[in-house]
CSV table of C-alpha atoms and ligand atoms in Angstrom, one decimal:
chain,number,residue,atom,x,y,z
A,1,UNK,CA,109.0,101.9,196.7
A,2,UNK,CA,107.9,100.8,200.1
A,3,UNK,CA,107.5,97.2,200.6
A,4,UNK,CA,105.1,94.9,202.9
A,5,UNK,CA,107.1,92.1,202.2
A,6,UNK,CA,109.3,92.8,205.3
A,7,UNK,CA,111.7,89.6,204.4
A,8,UNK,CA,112.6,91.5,201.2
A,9,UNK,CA,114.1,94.4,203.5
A,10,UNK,CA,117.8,94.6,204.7
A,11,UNK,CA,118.4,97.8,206.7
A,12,UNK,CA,122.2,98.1,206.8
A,13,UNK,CA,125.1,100.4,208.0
A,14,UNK,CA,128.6,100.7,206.3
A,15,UNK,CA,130.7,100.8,209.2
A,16,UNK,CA,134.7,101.7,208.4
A,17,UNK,CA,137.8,103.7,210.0
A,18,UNK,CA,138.4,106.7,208.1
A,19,UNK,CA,140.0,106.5,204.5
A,20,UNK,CA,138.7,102.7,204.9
A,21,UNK,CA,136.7,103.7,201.9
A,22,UNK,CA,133.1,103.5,203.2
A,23,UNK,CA,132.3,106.5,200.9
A,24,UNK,CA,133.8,105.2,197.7
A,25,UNK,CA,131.8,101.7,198.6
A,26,UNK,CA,128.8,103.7,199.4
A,27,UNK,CA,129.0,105.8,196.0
A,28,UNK,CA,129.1,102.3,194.2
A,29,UNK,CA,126.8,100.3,196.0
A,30,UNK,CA,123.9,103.4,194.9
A,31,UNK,CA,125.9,103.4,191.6
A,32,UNK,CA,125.1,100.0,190.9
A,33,UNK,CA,121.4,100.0,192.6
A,34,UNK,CA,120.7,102.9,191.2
A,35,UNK,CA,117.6,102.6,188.5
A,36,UNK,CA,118.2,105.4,186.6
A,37,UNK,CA,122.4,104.7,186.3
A,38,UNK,CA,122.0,101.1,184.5
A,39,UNK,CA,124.6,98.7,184.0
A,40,UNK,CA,125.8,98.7,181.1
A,41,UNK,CA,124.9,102.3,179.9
A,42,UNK,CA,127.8,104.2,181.4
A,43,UNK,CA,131.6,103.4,179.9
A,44,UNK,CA,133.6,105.7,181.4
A,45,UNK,CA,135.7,105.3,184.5
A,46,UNK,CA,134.6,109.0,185.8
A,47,UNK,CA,130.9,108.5,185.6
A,48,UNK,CA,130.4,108.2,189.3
A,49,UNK,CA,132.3,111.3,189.9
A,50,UNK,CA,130.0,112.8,187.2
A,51,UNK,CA,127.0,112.0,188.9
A,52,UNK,CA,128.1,112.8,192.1
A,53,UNK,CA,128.6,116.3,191.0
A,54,UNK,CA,126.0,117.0,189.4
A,55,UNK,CA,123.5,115.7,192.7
A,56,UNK,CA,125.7,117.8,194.6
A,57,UNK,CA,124.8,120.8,192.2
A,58,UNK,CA,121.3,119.7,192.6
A,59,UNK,CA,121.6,120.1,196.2
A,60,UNK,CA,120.6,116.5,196.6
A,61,UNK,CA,122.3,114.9,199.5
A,62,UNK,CA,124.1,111.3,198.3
A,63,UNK,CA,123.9,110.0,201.5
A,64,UNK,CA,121.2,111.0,204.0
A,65,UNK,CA,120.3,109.7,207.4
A,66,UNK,CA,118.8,106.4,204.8
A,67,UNK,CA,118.7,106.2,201.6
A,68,UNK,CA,117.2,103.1,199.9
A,69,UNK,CA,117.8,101.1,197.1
A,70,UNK,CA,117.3,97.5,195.1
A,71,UNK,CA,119.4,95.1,194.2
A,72,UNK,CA,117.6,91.7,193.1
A,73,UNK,CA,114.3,92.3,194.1
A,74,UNK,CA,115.3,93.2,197.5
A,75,UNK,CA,114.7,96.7,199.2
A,76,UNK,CA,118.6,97.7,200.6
A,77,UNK,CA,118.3,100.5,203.1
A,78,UNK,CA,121.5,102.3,203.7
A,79,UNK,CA,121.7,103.7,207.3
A,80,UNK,CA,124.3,106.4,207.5
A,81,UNK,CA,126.7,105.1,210.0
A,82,UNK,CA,129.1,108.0,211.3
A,83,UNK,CA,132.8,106.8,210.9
A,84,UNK,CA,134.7,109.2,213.4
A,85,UNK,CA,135.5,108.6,216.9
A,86,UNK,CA,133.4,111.4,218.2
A,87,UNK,CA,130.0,110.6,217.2
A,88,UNK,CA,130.1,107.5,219.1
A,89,UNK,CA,127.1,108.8,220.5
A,90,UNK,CA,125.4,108.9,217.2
A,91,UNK,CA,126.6,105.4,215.5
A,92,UNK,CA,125.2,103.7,218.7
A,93,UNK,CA,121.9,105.7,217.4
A,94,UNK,CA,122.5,104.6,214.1
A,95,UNK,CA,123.4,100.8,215.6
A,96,UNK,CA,119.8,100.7,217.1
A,97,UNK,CA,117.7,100.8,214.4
A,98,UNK,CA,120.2,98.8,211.6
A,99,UNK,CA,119.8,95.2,211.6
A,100,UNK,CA,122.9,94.2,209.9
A,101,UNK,CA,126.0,96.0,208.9
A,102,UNK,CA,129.3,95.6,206.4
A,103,UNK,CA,132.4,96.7,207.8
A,104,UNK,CA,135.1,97.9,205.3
A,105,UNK,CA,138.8,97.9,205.4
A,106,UNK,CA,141.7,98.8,204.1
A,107,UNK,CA,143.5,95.5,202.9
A,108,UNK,CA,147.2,97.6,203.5
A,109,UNK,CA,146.2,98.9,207.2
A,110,UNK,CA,144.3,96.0,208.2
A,111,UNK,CA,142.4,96.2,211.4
A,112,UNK,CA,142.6,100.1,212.8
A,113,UNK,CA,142.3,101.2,216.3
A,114,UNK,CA,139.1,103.1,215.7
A,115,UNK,CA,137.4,99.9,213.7
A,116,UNK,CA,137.7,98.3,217.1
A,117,UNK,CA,135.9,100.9,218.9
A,118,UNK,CA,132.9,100.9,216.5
A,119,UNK,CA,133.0,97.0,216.4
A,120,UNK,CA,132.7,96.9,220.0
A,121,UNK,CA,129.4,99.2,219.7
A,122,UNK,CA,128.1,96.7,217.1
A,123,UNK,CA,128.8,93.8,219.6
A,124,UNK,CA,126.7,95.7,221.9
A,125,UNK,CA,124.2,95.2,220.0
A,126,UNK,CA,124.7,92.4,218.3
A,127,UNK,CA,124.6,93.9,215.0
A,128,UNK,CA,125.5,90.7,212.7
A,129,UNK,CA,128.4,91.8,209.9
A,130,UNK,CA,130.5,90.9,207.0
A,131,UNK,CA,133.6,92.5,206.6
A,132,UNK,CA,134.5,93.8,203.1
A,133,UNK,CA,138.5,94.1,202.9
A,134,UNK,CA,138.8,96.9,200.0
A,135,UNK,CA,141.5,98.5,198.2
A,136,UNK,CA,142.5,95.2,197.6
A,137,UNK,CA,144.4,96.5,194.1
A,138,UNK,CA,147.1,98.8,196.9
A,139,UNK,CA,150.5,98.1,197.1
A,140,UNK,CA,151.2,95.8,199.8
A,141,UNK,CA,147.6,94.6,200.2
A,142,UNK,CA,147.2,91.4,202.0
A,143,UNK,CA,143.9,89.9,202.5
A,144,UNK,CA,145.2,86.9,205.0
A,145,UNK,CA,146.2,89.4,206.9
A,146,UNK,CA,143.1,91.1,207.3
A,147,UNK,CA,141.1,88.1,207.6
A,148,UNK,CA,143.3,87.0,210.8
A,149,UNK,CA,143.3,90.8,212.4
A,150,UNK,CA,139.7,90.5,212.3
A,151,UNK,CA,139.8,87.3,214.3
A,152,UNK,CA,142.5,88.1,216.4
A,153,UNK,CA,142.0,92.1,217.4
A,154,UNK,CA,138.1,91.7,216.7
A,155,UNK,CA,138.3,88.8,218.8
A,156,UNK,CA,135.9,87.3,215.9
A,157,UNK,CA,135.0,83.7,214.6
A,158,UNK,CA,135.4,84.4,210.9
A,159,UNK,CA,136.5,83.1,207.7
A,160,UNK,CA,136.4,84.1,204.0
A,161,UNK,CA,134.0,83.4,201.9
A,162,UNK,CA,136.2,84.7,198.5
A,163,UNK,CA,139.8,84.4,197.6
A,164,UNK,CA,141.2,87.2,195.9
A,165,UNK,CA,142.3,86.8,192.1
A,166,UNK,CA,145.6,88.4,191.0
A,167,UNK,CA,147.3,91.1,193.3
A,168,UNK,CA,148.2,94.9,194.1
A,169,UNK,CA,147.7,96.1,190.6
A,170,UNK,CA,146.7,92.9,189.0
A,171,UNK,CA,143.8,91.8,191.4
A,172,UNK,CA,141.0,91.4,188.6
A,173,UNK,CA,138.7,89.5,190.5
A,174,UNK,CA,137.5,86.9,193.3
A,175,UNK,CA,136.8,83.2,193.6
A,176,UNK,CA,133.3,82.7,195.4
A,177,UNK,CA,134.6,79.7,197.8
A,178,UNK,CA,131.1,78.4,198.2
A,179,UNK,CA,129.6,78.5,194.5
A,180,UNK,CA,132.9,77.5,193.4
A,181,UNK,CA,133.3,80.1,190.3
A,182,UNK,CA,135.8,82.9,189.5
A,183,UNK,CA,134.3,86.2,189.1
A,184,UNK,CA,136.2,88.3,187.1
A,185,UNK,CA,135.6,92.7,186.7
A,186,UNK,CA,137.5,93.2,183.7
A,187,UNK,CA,137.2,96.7,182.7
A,188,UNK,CA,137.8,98.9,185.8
A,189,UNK,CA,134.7,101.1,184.2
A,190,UNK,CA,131.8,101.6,186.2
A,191,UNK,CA,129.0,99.3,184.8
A,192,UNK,CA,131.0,97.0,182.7
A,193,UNK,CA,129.5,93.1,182.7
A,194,UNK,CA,131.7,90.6,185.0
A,195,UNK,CA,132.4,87.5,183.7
A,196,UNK,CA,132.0,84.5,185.5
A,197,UNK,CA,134.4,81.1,185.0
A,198,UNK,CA,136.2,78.2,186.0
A,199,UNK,CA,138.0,78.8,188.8
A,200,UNK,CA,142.2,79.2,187.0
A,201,UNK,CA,143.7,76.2,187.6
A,202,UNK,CA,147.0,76.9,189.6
A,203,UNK,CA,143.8,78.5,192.4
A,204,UNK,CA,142.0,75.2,192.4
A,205,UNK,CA,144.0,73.9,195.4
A,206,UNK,CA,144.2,76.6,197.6
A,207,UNK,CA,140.4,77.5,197.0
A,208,UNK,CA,139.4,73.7,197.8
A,209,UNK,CA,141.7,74.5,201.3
A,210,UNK,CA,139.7,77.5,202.0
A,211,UNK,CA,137.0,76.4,201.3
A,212,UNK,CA,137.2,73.2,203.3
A,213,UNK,CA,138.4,75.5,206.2
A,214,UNK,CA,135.1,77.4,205.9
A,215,UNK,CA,132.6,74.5,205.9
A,216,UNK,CA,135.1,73.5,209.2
A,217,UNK,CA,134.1,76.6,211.3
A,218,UNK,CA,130.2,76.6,209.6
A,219,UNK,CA,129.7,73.4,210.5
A,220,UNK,CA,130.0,74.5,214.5
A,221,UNK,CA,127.1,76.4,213.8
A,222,UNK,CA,124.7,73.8,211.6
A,223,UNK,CA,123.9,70.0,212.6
A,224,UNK,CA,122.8,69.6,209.0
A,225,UNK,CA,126.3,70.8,207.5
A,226,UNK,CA,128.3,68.2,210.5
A,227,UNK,CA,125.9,65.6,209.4
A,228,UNK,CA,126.9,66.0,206.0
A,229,UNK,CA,130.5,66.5,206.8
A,230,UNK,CA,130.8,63.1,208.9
A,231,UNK,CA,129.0,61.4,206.2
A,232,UNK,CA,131.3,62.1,203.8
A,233,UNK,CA,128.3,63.7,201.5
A,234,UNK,CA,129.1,66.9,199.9
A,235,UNK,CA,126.8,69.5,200.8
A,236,UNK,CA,125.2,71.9,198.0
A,237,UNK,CA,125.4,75.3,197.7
A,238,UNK,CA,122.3,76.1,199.6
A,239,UNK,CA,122.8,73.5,202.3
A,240,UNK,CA,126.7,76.2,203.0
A,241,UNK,CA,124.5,79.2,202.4
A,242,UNK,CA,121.7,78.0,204.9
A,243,UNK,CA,124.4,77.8,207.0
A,244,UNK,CA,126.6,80.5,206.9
A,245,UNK,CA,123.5,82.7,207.1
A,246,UNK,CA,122.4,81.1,210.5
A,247,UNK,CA,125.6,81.2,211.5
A,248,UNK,CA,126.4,85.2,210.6
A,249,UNK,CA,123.2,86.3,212.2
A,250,UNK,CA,122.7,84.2,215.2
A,251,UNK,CA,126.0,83.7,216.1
A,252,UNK,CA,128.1,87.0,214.6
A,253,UNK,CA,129.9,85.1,212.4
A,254,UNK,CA,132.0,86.9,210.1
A,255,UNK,CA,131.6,86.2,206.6
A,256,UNK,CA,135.0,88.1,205.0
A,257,UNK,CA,134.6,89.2,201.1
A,258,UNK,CA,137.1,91.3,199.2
A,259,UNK,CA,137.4,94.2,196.3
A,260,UNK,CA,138.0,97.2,195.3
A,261,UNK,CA,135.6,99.8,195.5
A,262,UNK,CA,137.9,102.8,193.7
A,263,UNK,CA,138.3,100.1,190.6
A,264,UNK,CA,134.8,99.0,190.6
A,265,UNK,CA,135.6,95.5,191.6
A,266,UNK,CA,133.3,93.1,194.2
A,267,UNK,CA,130.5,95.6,194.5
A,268,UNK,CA,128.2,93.2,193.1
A,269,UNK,CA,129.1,90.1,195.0
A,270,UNK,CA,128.8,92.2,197.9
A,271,UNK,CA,125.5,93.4,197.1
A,272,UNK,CA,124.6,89.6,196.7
A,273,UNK,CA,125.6,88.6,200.0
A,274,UNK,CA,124.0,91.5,201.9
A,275,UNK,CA,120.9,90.2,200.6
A,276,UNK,CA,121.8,86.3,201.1
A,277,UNK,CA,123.3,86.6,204.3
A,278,UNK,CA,122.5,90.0,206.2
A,279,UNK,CA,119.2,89.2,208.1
A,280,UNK,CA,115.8,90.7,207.2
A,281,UNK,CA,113.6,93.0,210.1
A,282,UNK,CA,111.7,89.5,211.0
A,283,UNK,CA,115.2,87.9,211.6
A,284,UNK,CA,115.7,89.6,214.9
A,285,UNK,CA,112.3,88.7,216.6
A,286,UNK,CA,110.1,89.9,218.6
A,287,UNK,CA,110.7,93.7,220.1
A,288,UNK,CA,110.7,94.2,223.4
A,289,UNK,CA,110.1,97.5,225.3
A,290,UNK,CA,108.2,99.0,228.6
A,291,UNK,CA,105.2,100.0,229.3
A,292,UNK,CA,104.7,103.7,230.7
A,293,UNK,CA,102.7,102.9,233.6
A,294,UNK,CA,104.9,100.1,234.8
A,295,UNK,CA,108.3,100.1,233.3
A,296,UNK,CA,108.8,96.7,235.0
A,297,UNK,CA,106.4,95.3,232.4
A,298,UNK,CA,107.6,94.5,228.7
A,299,UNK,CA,105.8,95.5,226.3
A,300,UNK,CA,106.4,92.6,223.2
A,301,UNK,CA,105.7,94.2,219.5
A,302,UNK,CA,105.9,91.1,216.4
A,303,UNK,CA,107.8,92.7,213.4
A,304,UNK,CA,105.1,92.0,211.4
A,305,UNK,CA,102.4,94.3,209.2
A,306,UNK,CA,99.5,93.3,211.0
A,307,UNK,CA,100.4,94.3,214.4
A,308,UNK,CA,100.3,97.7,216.4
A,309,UNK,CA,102.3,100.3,215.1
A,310,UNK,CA,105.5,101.0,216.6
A,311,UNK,CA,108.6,103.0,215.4
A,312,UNK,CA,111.9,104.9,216.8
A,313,UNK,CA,112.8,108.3,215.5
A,314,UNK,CA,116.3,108.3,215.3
A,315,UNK,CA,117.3,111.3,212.9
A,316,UNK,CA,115.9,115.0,212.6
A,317,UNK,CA,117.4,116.5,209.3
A,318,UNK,CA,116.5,119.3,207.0
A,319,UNK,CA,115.8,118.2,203.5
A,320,UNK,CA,116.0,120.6,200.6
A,321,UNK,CA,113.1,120.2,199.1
A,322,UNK,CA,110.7,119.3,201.8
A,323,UNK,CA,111.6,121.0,205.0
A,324,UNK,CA,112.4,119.1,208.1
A,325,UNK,CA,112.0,115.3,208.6
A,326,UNK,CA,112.4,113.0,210.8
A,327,UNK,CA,113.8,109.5,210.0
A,328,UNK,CA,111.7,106.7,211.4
A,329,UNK,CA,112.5,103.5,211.3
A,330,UNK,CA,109.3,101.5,211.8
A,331,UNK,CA,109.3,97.9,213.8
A,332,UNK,CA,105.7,97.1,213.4
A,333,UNK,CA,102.2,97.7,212.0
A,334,UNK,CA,102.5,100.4,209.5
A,335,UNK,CA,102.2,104.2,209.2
A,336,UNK,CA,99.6,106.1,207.2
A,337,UNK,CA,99.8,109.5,205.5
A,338,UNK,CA,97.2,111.5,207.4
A,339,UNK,CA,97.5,109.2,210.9
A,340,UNK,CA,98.4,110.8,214.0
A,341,UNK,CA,100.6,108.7,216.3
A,342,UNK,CA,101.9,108.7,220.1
A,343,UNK,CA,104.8,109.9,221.7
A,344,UNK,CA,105.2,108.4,225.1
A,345,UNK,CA,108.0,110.3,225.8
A,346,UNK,CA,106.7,113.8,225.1
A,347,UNK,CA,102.9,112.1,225.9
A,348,UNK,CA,101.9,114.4,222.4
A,349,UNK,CA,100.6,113.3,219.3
A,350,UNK,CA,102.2,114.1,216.2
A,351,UNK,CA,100.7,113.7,212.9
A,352,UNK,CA,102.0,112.4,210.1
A,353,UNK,CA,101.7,114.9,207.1
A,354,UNK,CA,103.7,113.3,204.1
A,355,UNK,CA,105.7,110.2,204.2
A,356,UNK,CA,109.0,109.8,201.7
A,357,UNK,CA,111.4,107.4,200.9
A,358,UNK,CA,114.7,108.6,200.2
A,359,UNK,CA,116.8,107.5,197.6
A,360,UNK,CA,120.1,108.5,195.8
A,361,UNK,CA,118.9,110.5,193.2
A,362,UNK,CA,115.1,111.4,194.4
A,363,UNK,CA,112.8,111.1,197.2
A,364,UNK,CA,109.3,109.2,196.6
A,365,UNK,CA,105.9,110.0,198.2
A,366,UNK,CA,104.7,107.3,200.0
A,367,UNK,CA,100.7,106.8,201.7
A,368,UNK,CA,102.0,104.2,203.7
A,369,UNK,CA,104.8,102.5,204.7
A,370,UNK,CA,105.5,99.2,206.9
A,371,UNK,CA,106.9,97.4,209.1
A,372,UNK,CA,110.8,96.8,208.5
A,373,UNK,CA,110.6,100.1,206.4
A,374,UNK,CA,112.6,103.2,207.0
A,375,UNK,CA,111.3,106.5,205.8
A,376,UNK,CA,111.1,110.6,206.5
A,377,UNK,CA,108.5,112.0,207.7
A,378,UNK,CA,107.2,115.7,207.5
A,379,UNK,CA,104.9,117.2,210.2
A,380,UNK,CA,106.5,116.0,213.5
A,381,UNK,CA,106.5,119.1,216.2
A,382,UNK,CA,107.6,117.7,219.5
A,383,UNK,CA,109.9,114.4,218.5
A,384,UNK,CA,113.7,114.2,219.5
A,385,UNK,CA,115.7,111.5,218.7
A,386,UNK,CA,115.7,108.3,220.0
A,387,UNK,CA,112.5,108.7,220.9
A,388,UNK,CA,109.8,105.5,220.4
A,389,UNK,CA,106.4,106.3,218.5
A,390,UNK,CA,103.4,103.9,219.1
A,391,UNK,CA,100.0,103.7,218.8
A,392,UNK,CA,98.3,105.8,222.0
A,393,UNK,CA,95.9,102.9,223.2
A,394,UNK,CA,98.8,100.4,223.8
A,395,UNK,CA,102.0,102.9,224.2
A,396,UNK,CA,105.3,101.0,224.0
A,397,UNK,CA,108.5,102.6,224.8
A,398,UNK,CA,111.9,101.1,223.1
A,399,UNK,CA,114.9,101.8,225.4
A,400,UNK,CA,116.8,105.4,224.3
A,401,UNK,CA,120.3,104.0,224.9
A,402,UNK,CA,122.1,107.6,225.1
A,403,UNK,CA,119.5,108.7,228.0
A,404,UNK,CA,118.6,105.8,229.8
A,405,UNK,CA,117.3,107.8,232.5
A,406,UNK,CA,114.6,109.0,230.4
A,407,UNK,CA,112.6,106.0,230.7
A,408,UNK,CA,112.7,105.6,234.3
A,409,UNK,CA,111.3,109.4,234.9
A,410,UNK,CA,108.2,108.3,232.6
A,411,UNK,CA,106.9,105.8,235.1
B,1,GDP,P1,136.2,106.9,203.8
B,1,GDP,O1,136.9,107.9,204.7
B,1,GDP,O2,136.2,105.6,204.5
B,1,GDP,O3,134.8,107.4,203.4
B,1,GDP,O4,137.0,106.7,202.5
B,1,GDP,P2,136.9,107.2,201.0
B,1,GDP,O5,135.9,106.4,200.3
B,1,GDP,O6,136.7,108.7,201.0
B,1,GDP,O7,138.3,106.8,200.4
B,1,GDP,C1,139.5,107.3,201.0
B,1,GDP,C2,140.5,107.3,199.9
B,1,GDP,O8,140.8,106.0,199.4
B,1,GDP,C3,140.0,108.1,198.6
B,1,GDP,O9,141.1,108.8,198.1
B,1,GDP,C4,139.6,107.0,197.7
B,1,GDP,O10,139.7,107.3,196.3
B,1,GDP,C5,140.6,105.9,198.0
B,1,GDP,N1,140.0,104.5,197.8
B,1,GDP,C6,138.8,104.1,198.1
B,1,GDP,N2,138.6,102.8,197.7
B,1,GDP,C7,139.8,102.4,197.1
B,1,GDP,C8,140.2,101.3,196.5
B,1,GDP,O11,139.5,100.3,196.4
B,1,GDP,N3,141.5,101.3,196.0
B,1,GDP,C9,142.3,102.4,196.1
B,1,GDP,N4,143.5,102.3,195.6
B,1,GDP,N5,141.9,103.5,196.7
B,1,GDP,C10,140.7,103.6,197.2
């Protein structure tokens, strides 16, 4: 479903070094979205696995260029991120039109060579993050560890936001440091309830430090949380989420969770703080691009519904069923089944035959999407990738960061 309440939207990458586990995550973040798999209805440890085959059989691909889903009345678009070195071409692609991202790692290997390199492109862009540290039920895993890699070889401001409960083969669940609670997962089954409670008693301490330690570094970021602080009031739970969330998307704060995807464990927190603390397409402002007659003048787009259409294309892929697309992620105004729109680049129109939302498990017909959305569209002839689509009266052209060049020849 396509949604015109553009606050609801989160467009997100999954950004991890190899073997981090950004495909198991993936699998159980659309696992536990997923409509048609509901919690609760599926017992068995190997359901995931089942379902992934059979898709696969279907010749439905899992993960394509976006695939969207809900979690709590929120639309979650998943933004294929590639992992590997080689494409770094492509993740800065995919790094352009994401507006927030959750980097994984491995809670043994900690901070790897190649999560630097991608976390350097997402500081080019100032892609805000939070840092899930999986596999947190390995031998030898060490959360504290990862948590001060990230600040040290990230060169990050960070601090978690959960403290692990139980270890290595025991870890059974997390203590949310800012709601206070323990979580617990206790069936390693996918879909099995969590239980929340008091956080065990011999934790008590040690979560009161953390947490203290996290309010500490928000409080740089929020006068109302200092205010508090000095004051010796306790701030609530909104007054530390207010905060946190300013502080991970204005400032690139990084808000450090823990799980275990393989054993089905912190999925759902995570999914909870994508939405609470990832920021929505309005969060980024204004867009700002050229004109084509003279590139020294920006072009300013709102992200909002009622504004000029503007878009990038940043993916050309052949689906199964319907032919070739091409992924657009749209900024502002909306699109229209039917509607022709501009190329700047390429000075063609292109029309827009059928419009689809991709999803896990199916793809949905949409007659018109909006701003913050991402969809496929079928019927494009002359669109690359990267390239801007606008509205041929008032042509806008976003930057194509892999051929700068590009825009300078338009003028
Ligand atoms: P990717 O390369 O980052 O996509 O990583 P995968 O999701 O393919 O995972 C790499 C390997 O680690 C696979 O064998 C997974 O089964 C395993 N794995 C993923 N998550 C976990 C976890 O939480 N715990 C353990 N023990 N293994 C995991």
């Amino acid at each position: 479903m396509s949604s015109n309440q553009i606050d609801k939207i989160r467009n997100i990458g999954i950004m991890a070094h190899i073997d981090a586990g950004k495909t198991t995550t993936t699998e159980r973040i659309l696992y536990y979205t997923g409509k048609s798999h509901k919690i609760g209805e599926v017992h068995n440890g190997t359901a995931t696995m089942d379902w992934m085959i059979q898709e696969q059989e279907r010749g439905i691909t899992i993960t394509s260029a976006a695939t969207t889903c809900r979690w709590n009345n929120q639309v979650i678009n998943i933004i294929d991120t590639p992992g590997h070195v080689d494409f770094t071409i492509e993740v800065e692609r995919s790094l352009r039109v994401l507006d927030g991202a959750v980097g994984v790692f491995d809670a043994v290997s900690g901070v790897e060579p190649q999560s630097e390199t991608v976390w350097a492109q997402a500081d080019k862009y100032k892609v805000p993050r939070l840092a899930f540290v999986n596999k947190m039920d390995r031998m030898g895993a060490d959360f504290d560890n990862c948590v001060n890699e990230i600040r040290e070889k990230l060169d990050k401001k960070a601090a978690a936001i959960q403290r692990p409960i139980g270890s290595e083969e025991s870890f059974n669940g997390i203590v949310d440091l800012i709601e206070m609670k323990a979580i617990y997962f206790p069936a390693e089954s996918l879909g099995s309830k969590i239980d929340i409670k008091d956080i065990p008693e011999d934790l008590v301490d040690e979560c009161q430090m953390y947490r203290d330690e996290l309010l500490d570094n928000l409080s740089e970021y929020d006068e109302t949380l200092t205010d508090l602080i000095l004051n010796d009031e306790k701030p609530t739970v909104a007054n530390i989420k207010a905060a946190l969330r300013k502080a991970v998307i204005k400032d690139n704060f990084i808000a450090v969770l823990c799980g275990s995807a393989f054993k089905n464990k912190g999925i759902q927190p995570l999914l909870d703080a994508v939405v609470d603390y990832l920021p929505s397409p309005t969060d980024r402002g204004e867009l700002h691009g050229h004109s084509i007659k003279n590139p020294e003048n920006t072009e300013v787009r709102r992200p909002e519904v009622d504004e000029m259409f503007s878009g990038i294309a940043f993916k050309i892929a052949t689906d199964p069923f319907v032919g070739s697309v091409t992924f657009v992620r749209i900024y502002s105004g909306k699109l229209e089944s039917g509607q022709t729109v501009y190329n700047p680049i390429k000075k063609k129109r292109e029309r827009i035959n059928k419009i689809f939302q991709m999803h896990a498990d199916k793809r949905t017909e949409l007659q018109e999407a909006f701003a913050g959305d991402i969809v496929a569209v079928a019927g494009f002839k002359d669109t690359t990738t990267g390239e801007t689509l606008c509205t041929e009266n008032k042509p806008i052209i976003y930057d194509l960061m892999e051929f700068p060049e590009t825009v300078i020849s338009v003028a």
